[in-house]
Amino acid sequence: MSRVGVKPIAVPSNVKVTIADSTVTVEGPKGTLKLDFHQAVKVGWSEDEKSIVVQTVREKGDLEKFEKALWGTTRALLANMIKGVTEGYNETMEIVGVGWGSEVQGNKLKLNVGFANPIFMDIPQGLEVKVDKMLVRIAGCDKQMVGQFAARMKSYRKPEPYNGKGIKYQSETIRRKQGKQFGS
């Protein structure tokens, strides 16, 4: 039995939830998100608690490992959607390197990170990207989209342990290594 899937998801008063067939739509002040869920789980609305309830189609004793995983995953995705449309998600990236930087040009992020040519990244619809000197702030209502954009940005220049240069999360700590020692 899923310990996560059993818990109901409280829905704030400023969020509108629509359940149709195998699709859940969540609308809030920060935006609208949709989730298509698997047929092994069913999503319902609990009117007395004003919450979303995720259940399995089969009895709890007959569940396979895959169905248990879907149950908890679906509940977690719905909880993330509700948090996203009310509070939103933020990620701050730090660019470390002499002469390195970035800027937003229209719907593209331009990265100057030590290559001969700058790197241009398309900013997806629904994300807000702001540049403040060496910090890039990414905000949006979709947790997966914010995290994916930040991870893709980091993949262009991962931080290296000797000089500490690269693109990293602001909360990330880079373990520095000592270089080779010459002479005796």
mmCIF file of N, CA, C and O in Angstrom, residues 23-102:
data_model
loop_
_atom_site.group_PDB
_atom_site.id
_atom_site.type_symbol
_atom_site.label_atom_id
_atom_site.label_comp_id
_atom_site.label_asym_id
_atom_site.label_seq_id
_atom_site.Cartn_x
_atom_site.Cartn_y
_atom_site.Cartn_z
ATOM 1 N N THR A 23 -7.943 12.977 -17.337
ATOM 2 C CA THR A 23 -7.206 14.236 -17.336
ATOM 3 C C THR A 23 -7.641 15.095 -16.155
ATOM 4 O O THR A 23 -8.828 15.244 -15.901
ATOM 5 N N VAL A 24 -6.666 15.648 -15.459
ATOM 6 C CA VAL A 24 -6.930 16.587 -14.374
ATOM 7 C C VAL A 24 -6.372 17.939 -14.791
ATOM 8 O O VAL A 24 -5.220 18.035 -15.200
ATOM 9 N N THR A 25 -7.188 18.984 -14.711
ATOM 10 C CA THR A 25 -6.770 20.337 -15.027
ATOM 11 C C THR A 25 -6.835 21.167 -13.753
ATOM 12 O O THR A 25 -7.845 21.170 -13.067
ATOM 13 N N VAL A 26 -5.733 21.852 -13.445
ATOM 14 C CA VAL A 26 -5.657 22.682 -12.246
ATOM 15 C C VAL A 26 -5.392 24.119 -12.689
ATOM 16 O O VAL A 26 -4.428 24.383 -13.394
ATOM 17 N N GLU A 27 -6.289 25.041 -12.275
ATOM 18 C CA GLU A 27 -6.148 26.452 -12.620
ATOM 19 C C GLU A 27 -5.984 27.250 -11.342
ATOM 20 O O GLU A 27 -6.706 27.049 -10.377
ATOM 21 N N GLY A 28 -5.012 28.162 -11.351
ATOM 22 C CA GLY A 28 -4.764 28.995 -10.181
ATOM 23 C C GLY A 28 -4.242 30.347 -10.592
ATOM 24 O O GLY A 28 -4.182 30.676 -11.782
ATOM 25 N N PRO A 29 -3.835 31.159 -9.614
ATOM 26 C CA PRO A 29 -3.360 32.506 -9.935
ATOM 27 C C PRO A 29 -2.076 32.540 -10.766
ATOM 28 O O PRO A 29 -1.846 33.487 -11.510
ATOM 29 N N LYS A 30 -1.223 31.520 -10.685
ATOM 30 C CA LYS A 30 0.044 31.499 -11.426
ATOM 31 C C LYS A 30 -0.066 30.851 -12.804
ATOM 32 O O LYS A 30 0.860 30.950 -13.598
ATOM 33 N N GLY A 31 -1.150 30.128 -13.094
ATOM 34 C CA GLY A 31 -1.268 29.501 -14.403
ATOM 35 C C GLY A 31 -2.175 28.286 -14.385
ATOM 36 O O GLY A 31 -2.888 28.018 -13.416
ATOM 37 N N THR A 32 -2.140 27.530 -15.486
ATOM 38 C CA THR A 32 -2.958 26.326 -15.656
ATOM 39 C C THR A 32 -2.055 25.158 -16.013
ATOM 40 O O THR A 32 -1.183 25.277 -16.858
ATOM 41 N N LEU A 33 -2.293 24.011 -15.364
ATOM 42 C CA LEU A 33 -1.526 22.802 -15.632
ATOM 43 C C LEU A 33 -2.471 21.633 -15.865
ATOM 44 O O LEU A 33 -3.561 21.587 -15.288
ATOM 45 N N LYS A 34 -2.041 20.679 -16.714
ATOM 46 C CA LYS A 34 -2.825 19.487 -17.011
ATOM 47 C C LYS A 34 -2.004 18.244 -16.732
ATOM 48 O O LYS A 34 -0.796 18.248 -16.912
ATOM 49 N N LEU A 35 -2.679 17.172 -16.314
ATOM 50 C CA LEU A 35 -2.029 15.888 -16.078
ATOM 51 C C LEU A 35 -2.914 14.784 -16.634
ATOM 52 O O LEU A 35 -4.102 14.707 -16.291
ATOM 53 N N ASP A 36 -2.354 13.948 -17.511
ATOM 54 C CA ASP A 36 -3.036 12.748 -17.992
ATOM 55 C C ASP A 36 -2.541 11.593 -17.137
ATOM 56 O O ASP A 36 -1.362 11.268 -17.165
ATOM 57 N N PHE A 37 -3.449 10.966 -16.376
ATOM 58 C CA PHE A 37 -3.027 9.887 -15.487
ATOM 59 C C PHE A 37 -3.376 8.527 -16.065
ATOM 60 O O PHE A 37 -4.203 8.405 -16.963
ATOM 61 N N HIS A 38 -2.723 7.489 -15.548
ATOM 62 C CA HIS A 38 -2.846 6.107 -16.021
ATOM 63 C C HIS A 38 -4.195 5.517 -15.607
ATOM 64 O O HIS A 38 -4.800 5.946 -14.628
ATOM 65 N N GLN A 39 -4.646 4.482 -16.336
ATOM 66 C CA GLN A 39 -5.934 3.856 -16.027
ATOM 67 C C GLN A 39 -5.882 3.007 -14.761
ATOM 68 O O GLN A 39 -6.918 2.618 -14.236
ATOM 69 N N ALA A 40 -4.688 2.705 -14.240
ATOM 70 C CA ALA A 40 -4.569 1.891 -13.035
ATOM 71 C C ALA A 40 -4.960 2.670 -11.779
ATOM 72 O O ALA A 40 -5.186 2.079 -10.733
ATOM 73 N N VAL A 41 -5.030 4.001 -11.876
ATOM 74 C CA VAL A 41 -5.458 4.822 -10.747
ATOM 75 C C VAL A 41 -6.683 5.628 -11.153
ATOM 76 O O VAL A 41 -6.927 5.860 -12.335
ATOM 77 N N LYS A 42 -7.440 6.025 -10.151
ATOM 78 C CA LYS A 42 -8.567 6.920 -10.429
ATOM 79 C C LYS A 42 -8.467 8.110 -9.481
ATOM 80 O O LYS A 42 -8.076 7.977 -8.328
ATOM 81 N N VAL A 43 -8.788 9.264 -10.008
ATOM 82 C CA VAL A 43 -8.700 10.511 -9.262
ATOM 83 C C VAL A 43 -10.110 11.009 -9.036
ATOM 84 O O VAL A 43 -10.914 11.088 -9.963
ATOM 85 N N GLY A 44 -10.423 11.318 -7.781
ATOM 86 C CA GLY A 44 -11.763 11.796 -7.446
ATOM 87 C C GLY A 44 -11.710 13.056 -6.616
ATOM 88 O O GLY A 44 -10.655 13.474 -6.122
ATOM 89 N N TRP A 45 -12.869 13.653 -6.434
ATOM 90 C CA TRP A 45 -12.994 14.886 -5.673
ATOM 91 C C TRP A 45 -13.780 14.590 -4.410
ATOM 92 O O TRP A 45 -14.866 14.028 -4.463
ATOM 93 N N SER A 46 -13.230 14.958 -3.268
ATOM 94 C CA SER A 46 -13.904 14.785 -1.986
ATOM 95 C C SER A 46 -14.534 16.119 -1.607
ATOM 96 O O SER A 46 -13.834 17.055 -1.225
ATOM 97 N N GLU A 47 -15.848 16.216 -1.731
ATOM 98 C CA GLU A 47 -16.556 17.480 -1.517
ATOM 99 C C GLU A 47 -16.510 17.916 -0.055
ATOM 100 O O GLU A 47 -16.369 19.106 0.235
ATOM 101 N N ASP A 48 -16.610 16.957 0.881
ATOM 102 C CA ASP A 48 -16.649 17.334 2.293
ATOM 103 C C ASP A 48 -15.312 17.885 2.795
ATOM 104 O O ASP A 48 -15.283 18.767 3.646
ATOM 105 N N GLU A 49 -14.195 17.384 2.275
ATOM 106 C CA GLU A 49 -12.879 17.859 2.696
ATOM 107 C C GLU A 49 -12.290 18.898 1.745
ATOM 108 O O GLU A 49 -11.231 19.446 2.018
ATOM 109 N N LYS A 50 -12.935 19.164 0.619
ATOM 110 C CA LYS A 50 -12.414 20.064 -0.421
ATOM 111 C C LYS A 50 -11.004 19.633 -0.822
ATOM 112 O O LYS A 50 -10.049 20.396 -0.760
ATOM 113 N N SER A 51 -10.885 18.367 -1.212
ATOM 114 C CA SER A 51 -9.577 17.828 -1.550
ATOM 115 C C SER A 51 -9.686 16.824 -2.688
ATOM 116 O O SER A 51 -10.763 16.345 -3.013
ATOM 117 N N ILE A 52 -8.520 16.506 -3.282
ATOM 118 C CA ILE A 52 -8.428 15.504 -4.335
ATOM 119 C C ILE A 52 -8.006 14.194 -3.682
ATOM 120 O O ILE A 52 -7.107 14.172 -2.848
ATOM 121 N N VAL A 53 -8.655 13.100 -4.085
ATOM 122 C CA VAL A 53 -8.334 11.784 -3.554
ATOM 123 C C VAL A 53 -7.885 10.904 -4.710
ATOM 124 O O VAL A 53 -8.550 10.833 -5.743
ATOM 125 N N VAL A 54 -6.730 10.245 -4.543
ATOM 126 C CA VAL A 54 -6.203 9.330 -5.559
ATOM 127 C C VAL A 54 -6.360 7.912 -5.020
ATOM 128 O O VAL A 54 -5.956 7.617 -3.900
ATOM 129 N N GLN A 55 -6.978 7.042 -5.832
ATOM 130 C CA GLN A 55 -7.207 5.653 -5.429
ATOM 131 C C GLN A 55 -6.764 4.734 -6.561
ATOM 132 O O GLN A 55 -6.584 5.162 -7.691
ATOM 133 N N THR A 56 -6.632 3.457 -6.221
ATOM 134 C CA THR A 56 -6.311 2.474 -7.243
ATOM 135 C C THR A 56 -7.592 1.847 -7.745
ATOM 136 O O THR A 56 -8.615 1.845 -7.065
ATOM 137 N N VAL A 57 -7.533 1.280 -8.942
ATOM 138 C CA VAL A 57 -8.706 0.651 -9.539
ATOM 139 C C VAL A 57 -8.968 -0.703 -8.879
ATOM 140 O O VAL A 57 -10.101 -1.053 -8.596
ATOM 141 N N ARG A 58 -7.894 -1.461 -8.610
ATOM 142 C CA ARG A 58 -8.048 -2.782 -8.011
ATOM 143 C C ARG A 58 -7.970 -2.700 -6.486
ATOM 144 O O ARG A 58 -7.575 -1.681 -5.926
ATOM 145 N N GLU A 59 -8.308 -3.805 -5.831
ATOM 146 C CA GLU A 59 -8.239 -3.878 -4.376
ATOM 147 C C GLU A 59 -6.794 -3.779 -3.905
ATOM 148 O O GLU A 59 -5.868 -4.190 -4.596
ATOM 149 N N LYS A 60 -6.598 -3.293 -2.694
ATOM 150 C CA LYS A 60 -5.246 -3.051 -2.180
ATOM 151 C C LYS A 60 -4.413 -4.322 -2.052
ATOM 152 O O LYS A 60 -3.210 -4.293 -2.208
ATOM 153 N N GLY A 61 -5.017 -5.463 -1.791
ATOM 154 C CA GLY A 61 -4.272 -6.708 -1.670
ATOM 155 C C GLY A 61 -3.813 -7.272 -3.001
ATOM 156 O O GLY A 61 -2.876 -8.063 -3.060
ATOM 157 N N ASP A 62 -4.464 -6.873 -4.102
ATOM 158 C CA ASP A 62 -4.156 -7.406 -5.426
ATOM 159 C C ASP A 62 -3.193 -6.513 -6.229
ATOM 160 O O ASP A 62 -2.929 -6.802 -7.389
ATOM 161 N N LEU A 63 -2.707 -5.447 -5.634
ATOM 162 C CA LEU A 63 -1.894 -4.489 -6.381
ATOM 163 C C LEU A 63 -0.518 -5.042 -6.730
ATOM 164 O O LEU A 63 0.103 -5.740 -5.938
ATOM 165 N N GLU A 64 -0.087 -4.719 -7.922
ATOM 166 C CA GLU A 64 1.269 -5.045 -8.339
ATOM 167 C C GLU A 64 2.173 -3.859 -8.003
ATOM 168 O O GLU A 64 1.698 -2.762 -7.722
ATOM 169 N N LYS A 65 3.467 -4.073 -8.063
ATOM 170 C CA LYS A 65 4.437 -3.041 -7.721
ATOM 171 C C LYS A 65 4.267 -1.807 -8.626
ATOM 172 O O LYS A 65 4.353 -0.671 -8.171
ATOM 173 N N PHE A 66 4.012 -2.030 -9.900
ATOM 174 C CA PHE A 66 3.821 -0.946 -10.862
ATOM 175 C C PHE A 66 2.626 -0.066 -10.472
ATOM 176 O O PHE A 66 2.695 1.155 -10.530
ATOM 177 N N GLU A 67 1.541 -0.703 -10.041
ATOM 178 C CA GLU A 67 0.343 0.056 -9.676
ATOM 179 C C GLU A 67 0.550 0.853 -8.393
ATOM 180 O O GLU A 67 0.065 1.976 -8.265
ATOM 181 N N LYS A 68 1.296 0.301 -7.458
ATOM 182 C CA LYS A 68 1.601 1.030 -6.231
ATOM 183 C C LYS A 68 2.442 2.266 -6.544
ATOM 184 O O LYS A 68 2.227 3.339 -5.985
ATOM 185 N N ALA A 69 3.395 2.088 -7.437
ATOM 186 C CA ALA A 69 4.252 3.207 -7.818
ATOM 187 C C ALA A 69 3.440 4.296 -8.528
ATOM 188 O O ALA A 69 3.633 5.492 -8.276
ATOM 189 N N LEU A 70 2.534 3.901 -9.396
ATOM 190 C CA LEU A 70 1.690 4.881 -10.096
ATOM 191 C C LEU A 70 0.792 5.640 -9.130
ATOM 192 O O LEU A 70 0.543 6.839 -9.301
ATOM 193 N N TRP A 71 0.308 4.949 -8.141
ATOM 194 C CA TRP A 71 -0.579 5.547 -7.157
ATOM 195 C C TRP A 71 0.119 6.709 -6.443
ATOM 196 O O TRP A 71 -0.378 7.828 -6.411
ATOM 197 N N GLY A 72 1.286 6.458 -5.882
ATOM 198 C CA GLY A 72 2.032 7.496 -5.177
ATOM 199 C C GLY A 72 2.541 8.583 -6.106
ATOM 200 O O GLY A 72 2.525 9.769 -5.765
ATOM 201 N N THR A 73 2.974 8.187 -7.298
ATOM 202 C CA THR A 73 3.489 9.163 -8.254
ATOM 203 C C THR A 73 2.396 10.119 -8.716
ATOM 204 O O THR A 73 2.617 11.331 -8.799
ATOM 205 N N THR A 74 1.223 9.589 -9.000
ATOM 206 C CA THR A 74 0.113 10.434 -9.444
ATOM 207 C C THR A 74 -0.269 11.429 -8.361
ATOM 208 O O THR A 74 -0.499 12.606 -8.634
ATOM 209 N N ARG A 75 -0.308 10.972 -7.119
ATOM 210 C CA ARG A 75 -0.649 11.860 -6.006
ATOM 211 C C ARG A 75 0.404 12.955 -5.863
ATOM 212 O O ARG A 75 0.090 14.124 -5.673
ATOM 213 N N ALA A 76 1.697 12.596 -5.970
ATOM 214 C CA ALA A 76 2.768 13.571 -5.837
ATOM 215 C C ALA A 76 2.739 14.595 -6.974
ATOM 216 O O ALA A 76 2.948 15.789 -6.754
ATOM 217 N N LEU A 77 2.459 14.137 -8.196
ATOM 218 C CA LEU A 77 2.373 15.061 -9.333
ATOM 219 C C LEU A 77 1.229 16.055 -9.160
ATOM 220 O O LEU A 77 1.372 17.246 -9.458
ATOM 221 N N LEU A 78 0.088 15.576 -8.665
ATOM 222 C CA LEU A 78 -1.056 16.470 -8.437
ATOM 223 C C LEU A 78 -0.749 17.481 -7.330
ATOM 224 O O LEU A 78 -1.111 18.655 -7.438
ATOM 225 N N ALA A 79 -0.079 17.034 -6.266
ATOM 226 C CA ALA A 79 0.297 17.957 -5.189
ATOM 227 C C ALA A 79 1.263 19.021 -5.708
ATOM 228 O O ALA A 79 1.155 20.205 -5.351
ATOM 229 N N ASN A 80 2.210 18.630 -6.570
ATOM 230 C CA ASN A 80 3.149 19.586 -7.164
ATOM 231 C C ASN A 80 2.427 20.579 -8.061
ATOM 232 O O ASN A 80 2.797 21.751 -8.127
ATOM 233 N N MET A 81 1.398 20.120 -8.775
ATOM 234 C CA MET A 81 0.637 21.010 -9.641
ATOM 235 C C MET A 81 -0.087 22.067 -8.812
ATOM 236 O O MET A 81 -0.089 23.250 -9.167
ATOM 237 N N ILE A 82 -0.689 21.664 -7.704
ATOM 238 C CA ILE A 82 -1.424 22.611 -6.869
ATOM 239 C C ILE A 82 -0.471 23.621 -6.247
ATOM 240 O O ILE A 82 -0.757 24.821 -6.207
ATOM 241 N N LYS A 83 0.691 23.163 -5.786
ATOM 242 C CA LYS A 83 1.681 24.089 -5.242
ATOM 243 C C LYS A 83 2.183 25.033 -6.334
ATOM 244 O O LYS A 83 2.406 26.213 -6.088
ATOM 245 N N GLY A 84 2.342 24.514 -7.541
ATOM 246 C CA GLY A 84 2.842 25.324 -8.648
ATOM 247 C C GLY A 84 1.911 26.447 -9.048
ATOM 248 O O GLY A 84 2.362 27.562 -9.319
ATOM 249 N N VAL A 85 0.612 26.183 -9.100
ATOM 250 C CA VAL A 85 -0.324 27.227 -9.526
ATOM 251 C C VAL A 85 -0.631 28.215 -8.413
ATOM 252 O O VAL A 85 -1.177 29.290 -8.681
ATOM 253 N N THR A 86 -0.287 27.887 -7.161
ATOM 254 C CA THR A 86 -0.503 28.841 -6.074
ATOM 255 C C THR A 86 0.776 29.610 -5.732
ATOM 256 O O THR A 86 0.780 30.828 -5.700
ATOM 257 N N GLU A 87 1.886 28.892 -5.476
ATOM 258 C CA GLU A 87 3.134 29.537 -5.077
ATOM 259 C C GLU A 87 4.136 29.654 -6.220
ATOM 260 O O GLU A 87 4.892 30.611 -6.286
ATOM 261 N N GLY A 88 4.194 28.665 -7.087
ATOM 262 C CA GLY A 88 5.169 28.639 -8.167
ATOM 263 C C GLY A 88 6.481 28.021 -7.708
ATOM 264 O O GLY A 88 6.684 27.768 -6.513
ATOM 265 N N TYR A 89 7.359 27.744 -8.651
ATOM 266 C CA TYR A 89 8.665 27.157 -8.376
ATOM 267 C C TYR A 89 9.743 28.080 -8.898
ATOM 268 O O TYR A 89 9.577 28.729 -9.932
ATOM 269 N N ASN A 90 10.865 28.147 -8.159
ATOM 270 C CA ASN A 90 11.985 29.017 -8.519
ATOM 271 C C ASN A 90 13.280 28.225 -8.476
ATOM 272 O O ASN A 90 13.430 27.324 -7.656
ATOM 273 N N GLU A 91 14.198 28.581 -9.330
ATOM 274 C CA GLU A 91 15.535 28.013 -9.314
ATOM 275 C C GLU A 91 16.495 29.147 -9.672
ATOM 276 O O GLU A 91 16.220 29.925 -10.591
ATOM 277 N N THR A 92 17.595 29.245 -8.946
ATOM 278 C CA THR A 92 18.598 30.275 -9.219
ATOM 279 C C THR A 92 19.892 29.590 -9.620
ATOM 280 O O THR A 92 20.408 28.751 -8.889
ATOM 281 N N MET A 93 20.392 29.950 -10.784
ATOM 282 C CA MET A 93 21.631 29.398 -11.308
ATOM 283 C C MET A 93 22.717 30.470 -11.198
ATOM 284 O O MET A 93 22.446 31.653 -11.373
ATOM 285 N N GLU A 94 23.944 30.031 -10.925
ATOM 286 C CA GLU A 94 25.070 30.940 -10.783
ATOM 287 C C GLU A 94 26.109 30.615 -11.853
ATOM 288 O O GLU A 94 26.468 29.454 -12.039
ATOM 289 N N ILE A 95 26.572 31.638 -12.559
ATOM 290 C CA ILE A 95 27.589 31.476 -13.585
ATOM 291 C C ILE A 95 28.909 31.984 -13.011
ATOM 292 O O ILE A 95 29.023 33.152 -12.645
ATOM 293 N N VAL A 96 29.885 31.077 -12.901
ATOM 294 C CA VAL A 96 31.170 31.412 -12.298
ATOM 295 C C VAL A 96 32.256 31.282 -13.358
ATOM 296 O O VAL A 96 32.458 30.201 -13.910
ATOM 297 N N GLY A 97 32.939 32.370 -13.661
ATOM 298 C CA GLY A 97 34.023 32.359 -14.635
ATOM 299 C C GLY A 97 34.362 33.777 -15.056
ATOM 300 O O GLY A 97 33.481 34.634 -15.152
ATOM 301 N N VAL A 98 35.617 34.044 -15.321
ATOM 302 C CA VAL A 98 36.053 35.379 -15.715
ATOM 303 C C VAL A 98 35.551 35.673 -17.126
ATOM 304 O O VAL A 98 35.797 34.915 -18.062
ATOM 305 N N GLY A 99 34.830 36.775 -17.280
ATOM 306 C CA GLY A 99 34.295 37.167 -18.579
ATOM 307 C C GLY A 99 33.037 36.413 -18.982
ATOM 308 O O GLY A 99 32.534 36.595 -20.084
ATOM 309 N N TRP A 100 32.541 35.565 -18.138
ATOM 310 C CA TRP A 100 31.336 34.796 -18.452
ATOM 311 C C TRP A 100 30.108 35.585 -18.028
ATOM 312 O O TRP A 100 30.155 36.408 -17.122
ATOM 313 N N GLY A 101 29.000 35.327 -18.690
ATOM 314 C CA GLY A 101 27.766 36.007 -18.346
ATOM 315 C C GLY A 101 26.619 35.515 -19.186
ATOM 316 O O GLY A 101 26.757 34.587 -19.994
ATOM 317 N N SER A 102 25.475 36.141 -18.989
ATOM 318 C CA SER A 102 24.281 35.773 -19.757
ATOM 319 C C SER A 102 23.366 36.976 -19.863
ATOM 320 O O SER A 102 23.499 37.938 -19.109
#
